[in-house]
Amino acid sequence: MNNDDGSLEGVVAAHTVLSEVDGAAGRLVIRGHELDEIAQRWRYEDVVHLLFEGFFDTLPAASALRRAIGRARREAFELLQPNDDALLRRMPPIEAVRALMARLTDGDDLPTARRLVAAPAVYTAAVMRWRIGVPALAPDEALPHAADMLRMLHGRSPTPAQSAALDTYLVTVCDHGLNASTFAARLVASTGAGLASAVLAGISALKGPLHGGAPGPVLDALDAIGSAANARACWSRRWRKASG
């Protein structure tokens, strides 16, 4: 079902209690909390706990979930094989991460959900290190999730500012209503497939240039600019080219 103009605006495709996106007003509400509030005060793991509430009967306290996510990072790392670097380092990173995520046991329980939250940090860091010819680093399950991801990626402890920046980013992208990857994941989940199957569908949608590919040109533009001093001139050239 769609509108007379062929659009889906206003059509109800699904109901969710997780988030509300108001693009016109520039607002994102996560479980009743304004994004500005939680992005500045909450760790990523605490927002995961907020999103999990009501879906798992055995959900522990937030502090216990943080520790469990740390253990889940270690469990994800233990699934890596000695020849993975040779097999995966030349693949596009998102395809390599998707291949590793496919090793996670499927299911619909809390341990599966924890592993699906934890594993992308482990596998993204591993793949990016393999691409530059260095081995993957094992997680430190005692660290916060964002800090450990940066440590596994760069091979050194991040600064507090770096950890806070990644934590904030992870919080801001944790749930955006019914975007393309969420829709794909929910469609697969509706068939009775497990959570891992649904997440793999979401990753596949995220790979598309019309969805997750959007940041690529932005990163290319930032690389081209190089420094703040070049920003105005670079954007002026791009604007003239775009406007003809």
Short mmCIF file of C-alpha atoms in Angstrom, two decimals:
data_model
loop_
_atom_site.label_atom_id
_atom_site.label_comp_id
_atom_site.label_asym_id
_atom_site.label_seq_id
_atom_site.Cartn_x
_atom_site.Cartn_y
_atom_site.Cartn_z
CA MET A 1 0.00 0.00 0.00
CA ASN A 2 1.27 3.47 -0.84
CA ASN A 3 0.07 6.99 -1.53
CA ASP A 4 -1.33 8.29 -4.81
CA ASP A 5 2.06 9.83 -5.60
CA GLY A 6 3.78 6.45 -5.11
CA SER A 7 5.49 7.47 -1.88
CA LEU A 8 5.29 5.70 1.47
CA GLU A 9 4.98 8.88 3.54
CA GLY A 10 2.51 8.36 6.35
CA VAL A 11 2.14 4.63 5.67
CA VAL A 12 2.50 2.52 8.83
CA ALA A 13 4.92 -0.33 8.11
CA ALA A 14 5.65 -1.40 11.68
CA HIS A 15 5.31 -0.36 15.30
CA THR A 16 8.27 0.13 17.64
CA VAL A 17 8.84 1.16 21.23
CA LEU A 18 12.55 1.76 20.68
CA SER A 19 12.85 5.15 19.03
CA GLU A 20 11.01 8.01 17.41
CA VAL A 21 12.56 9.99 14.58
CA ASP A 22 11.25 13.48 13.84
CA GLY A 23 13.37 14.57 10.92
CA ALA A 24 11.55 17.86 10.39
CA ALA A 25 12.25 18.94 13.96
CA GLY A 26 15.71 17.35 14.09
CA ARG A 27 14.76 15.13 17.05
CA LEU A 28 15.56 11.52 17.90
CA VAL A 29 14.00 10.00 21.01
CA ILE A 30 15.36 6.68 22.34
CA ARG A 31 12.98 4.91 24.70
CA GLY A 32 11.56 8.22 25.89
CA HIS A 33 14.95 9.92 26.25
CA GLU A 34 16.06 12.76 24.00
CA LEU A 35 19.22 11.85 22.10
CA ASP A 36 20.98 14.99 23.36
CA GLU A 37 20.45 13.76 26.92
CA ILE A 38 21.76 10.23 26.55
CA ALA A 39 24.55 11.04 24.08
CA GLN A 40 26.20 13.32 26.62
CA ARG A 41 25.67 11.23 29.75
CA TRP A 42 25.31 7.54 28.89
CA ARG A 43 27.77 4.90 27.79
CA TYR A 44 26.90 2.81 24.78
CA GLU A 45 26.43 -0.31 26.90
CA ASP A 46 23.89 1.52 29.07
CA VAL A 47 21.87 2.48 26.00
CA VAL A 48 22.00 -1.16 24.89
CA HIS A 49 20.53 -2.07 28.28
CA LEU A 50 17.79 0.51 27.75
CA LEU A 51 16.97 -0.95 24.33
CA PHE A 52 16.97 -4.53 25.68
CA GLU A 53 14.51 -3.75 28.50
CA GLY A 54 11.26 -5.65 28.12
CA PHE A 55 12.59 -8.09 25.53
CA PHE A 56 14.51 -10.53 27.75
CA ASP A 57 13.20 -11.96 31.01
CA THR A 58 16.71 -12.54 32.35
CA LEU A 59 18.14 -9.08 31.59
CA PRO A 60 20.60 -8.22 34.38
CA ALA A 61 21.37 -4.79 35.80
CA ALA A 62 23.20 -2.36 33.53
CA SER A 63 26.54 -2.90 35.30
CA ALA A 64 26.26 -6.68 34.86
CA LEU A 65 25.35 -6.27 31.19
CA ARG A 66 28.46 -4.13 30.65
CA ARG A 67 30.61 -6.97 32.01
CA ALA A 68 28.72 -9.53 29.93
CA ILE A 69 29.32 -7.52 26.74
CA GLY A 70 33.03 -7.52 27.60
CA ARG A 71 32.97 -11.31 27.88
CA ALA A 72 31.04 -11.50 24.61
CA ARG A 73 33.84 -9.61 22.86
CA ARG A 74 36.26 -12.29 24.02
CA GLU A 75 33.89 -15.03 22.82
CA ALA A 76 33.68 -13.38 19.40
CA PHE A 77 37.48 -13.14 19.18
CA GLU A 78 37.81 -16.85 19.95
CA LEU A 79 35.94 -17.64 16.72
CA LEU A 80 38.75 -16.18 14.59
CA GLN A 81 40.83 -18.71 12.67
CA PRO A 82 44.59 -18.61 11.88
CA ASN A 83 44.05 -18.15 8.13
CA ASP A 84 41.37 -15.47 8.38
CA ASP A 85 43.76 -12.63 7.66
CA ALA A 86 44.89 -14.15 4.35
CA LEU A 87 41.32 -14.95 3.31
CA LEU A 88 39.62 -11.71 4.31
CA ARG A 89 42.06 -8.82 4.22
CA ARG A 90 41.53 -8.07 0.52
CA MET A 91 37.75 -8.11 0.79
CA PRO A 92 35.83 -4.87 1.30
CA PRO A 93 35.76 -4.42 5.08
CA ILE A 94 32.00 -4.68 5.47
CA GLU A 95 31.98 -7.95 3.50
CA ALA A 96 34.77 -9.36 5.66
CA VAL A 97 32.97 -8.34 8.85
CA ARG A 98 29.75 -9.88 7.53
CA ALA A 99 31.57 -13.16 6.84
CA LEU A 100 32.87 -13.24 10.40
CA MET A 101 29.50 -12.31 11.89
CA ALA A 102 28.02 -15.33 10.09
CA ARG A 103 30.00 -17.57 12.46
CA LEU A 104 27.94 -16.49 15.45
CA THR A 105 25.45 -19.07 16.64
CA ASP A 106 21.91 -18.09 15.71
CA GLY A 107 19.21 -17.80 18.33
CA ASP A 108 16.73 -15.44 19.92
CA ASP A 109 18.03 -15.33 23.49
CA LEU A 110 20.00 -12.77 25.49
CA PRO A 111 23.44 -14.42 24.99
CA THR A 112 22.91 -14.23 21.22
CA ALA A 113 21.92 -10.57 21.46
CA ARG A 114 24.98 -9.77 23.57
CA ARG A 115 27.31 -11.43 21.07
CA LEU A 116 25.70 -9.53 18.20
CA VAL A 117 26.28 -6.26 20.05
CA ALA A 118 29.87 -7.13 20.95
CA ALA A 119 31.19 -8.85 17.82
CA PRO A 120 31.20 -5.95 15.30
CA ALA A 121 33.76 -4.07 17.39
CA VAL A 122 36.04 -7.11 17.48
CA TYR A 123 35.69 -8.01 13.83
CA THR A 124 35.92 -4.46 12.48
CA ALA A 125 39.15 -3.89 14.38
CA ALA A 126 40.55 -7.25 13.25
CA VAL A 127 39.72 -6.68 9.58
CA MET A 128 41.21 -3.18 9.54
CA ARG A 129 44.43 -4.45 11.14
CA TRP A 130 44.71 -7.33 8.67
CA ARG A 131 44.44 -4.84 5.82
CA ILE A 132 47.67 -3.18 6.96
CA GLY A 133 49.43 -6.48 7.63
CA VAL A 134 49.30 -6.64 11.41
CA PRO A 135 47.60 -9.29 13.58
CA ALA A 136 44.28 -8.85 15.33
CA LEU A 137 44.40 -7.97 19.02
CA ALA A 138 42.43 -9.84 21.66
CA PRO A 139 39.81 -7.83 23.54
CA ASP A 140 40.24 -6.56 27.08
CA GLU A 141 36.87 -7.45 28.55
CA ALA A 142 37.40 -5.12 31.53
CA LEU A 143 37.38 -2.02 29.31
CA PRO A 144 34.31 -0.11 28.18
CA HIS A 145 33.13 -1.18 24.73
CA ALA A 146 34.19 1.93 22.80
CA ALA A 147 37.58 2.15 24.50
CA ASP A 148 38.31 -1.51 23.80
CA MET A 149 37.33 -1.18 20.14
CA LEU A 150 39.79 1.69 19.71
CA ARG A 151 42.51 -0.23 21.56
CA MET A 152 41.99 -3.30 19.35
CA LEU A 153 42.04 -1.09 16.26
CA HIS A 154 45.11 1.04 16.99
CA GLY A 155 47.09 -1.20 19.33
CA ARG A 156 47.27 1.37 22.11
CA SER A 157 45.01 2.76 24.79
CA PRO A 158 42.80 5.58 23.50
CA THR A 159 42.63 8.96 25.17
CA PRO A 160 39.50 9.74 27.21
CA ALA A 161 38.43 12.18 24.48
CA GLN A 162 38.77 9.51 21.78
CA SER A 163 36.77 6.99 23.81
CA ALA A 164 34.09 9.56 24.55
CA ALA A 165 33.83 10.49 20.87
CA LEU A 166 33.30 6.89 19.75
CA ASP A 167 30.92 6.23 22.64
CA THR A 168 28.84 9.23 21.58
CA TYR A 169 28.83 8.10 17.96
CA LEU A 170 27.68 4.59 18.87
CA VAL A 171 24.88 6.02 20.99
CA THR A 172 23.72 8.35 18.22
CA VAL A 173 23.42 5.51 15.67
CA CYS A 174 22.05 2.80 17.97
CA ASP A 175 18.46 3.06 16.68
CA HIS A 176 17.01 5.23 13.93
CA GLY A 177 13.49 3.93 13.58
CA LEU A 178 12.70 2.00 10.41
CA ASN A 179 15.64 2.76 8.13
CA ALA A 180 16.61 0.37 5.34
CA SER A 181 18.83 -1.96 7.38
CA THR A 182 16.36 -2.08 10.28
CA PHE A 183 13.54 -2.85 7.86
CA ALA A 184 15.57 -5.68 6.30
CA ALA A 185 16.44 -7.10 9.72
CA ARG A 186 12.84 -6.92 10.93
CA LEU A 187 11.61 -8.61 7.77
CA VAL A 188 13.97 -11.55 8.31
CA ALA A 189 13.13 -11.70 12.02
CA SER A 190 9.42 -11.84 11.16
CA THR A 191 9.99 -15.19 9.42
CA GLY A 192 11.11 -16.77 12.69
CA ALA A 193 14.79 -16.76 11.76
CA GLY A 194 17.19 -16.06 14.60
CA LEU A 195 18.70 -12.75 15.63
CA ALA A 196 22.00 -13.47 13.87
CA SER A 197 20.20 -14.08 10.57
CA ALA A 198 18.33 -10.81 10.98
CA VAL A 199 21.52 -8.89 11.72
CA LEU A 200 23.25 -10.35 8.66
CA ALA A 201 20.35 -9.07 6.55
CA GLY A 202 20.75 -5.66 8.15
CA ILE A 203 24.49 -5.60 7.42
CA SER A 204 23.78 -6.52 3.80
CA ALA A 205 21.38 -3.60 3.48
CA LEU A 206 23.89 -1.32 5.19
CA LYS A 207 26.43 -2.23 2.50
CA GLY A 208 24.31 -0.56 -0.17
CA PRO A 209 25.57 2.84 -1.35
CA LEU A 210 22.11 4.36 -0.89
CA HIS A 211 22.15 3.49 2.82
CA GLY A 212 25.37 2.75 4.67
CA GLY A 213 27.47 3.93 1.74
CA ALA A 214 26.51 7.54 2.37
CA PRO A 215 29.42 8.33 4.76
CA GLY A 216 31.98 7.27 2.13
CA PRO A 217 31.81 10.45 0.03
CA VAL A 218 31.86 12.51 3.23
CA LEU A 219 35.08 10.84 4.36
CA ASP A 220 36.57 11.32 0.88
CA ALA A 221 35.69 15.01 1.06
CA LEU A 222 37.30 15.38 4.48
CA ASP A 223 40.47 13.68 3.19
CA ALA A 224 40.51 16.04 0.20
CA ILE A 225 40.13 19.11 2.42
CA GLY A 226 42.94 18.02 4.71
CA SER A 227 42.78 20.92 7.17
CA ALA A 228 40.42 23.62 8.36
CA ALA A 229 42.39 26.21 6.42
CA ASN A 230 41.42 24.54 3.13
CA ALA A 231 37.75 24.01 3.93
CA ARG A 232 36.25 27.20 2.47
CA ALA A 233 38.15 27.02 -0.82
CA CYS A 234 37.48 23.30 -1.27
CA TRP A 235 33.75 23.61 -0.66
CA SER A 236 33.56 26.66 -2.93
CA ARG A 237 35.07 24.63 -5.78
CA ARG A 238 32.67 21.75 -5.14
CA TRP A 239 29.67 24.10 -5.00
CA ARG A 240 30.61 25.75 -8.31
CA LYS A 241 31.02 22.34 -9.93
CA ALA A 242 27.67 21.10 -8.57
CA SER A 243 25.79 24.23 -9.62
CA GLY A 244 27.30 24.20 -13.09
#
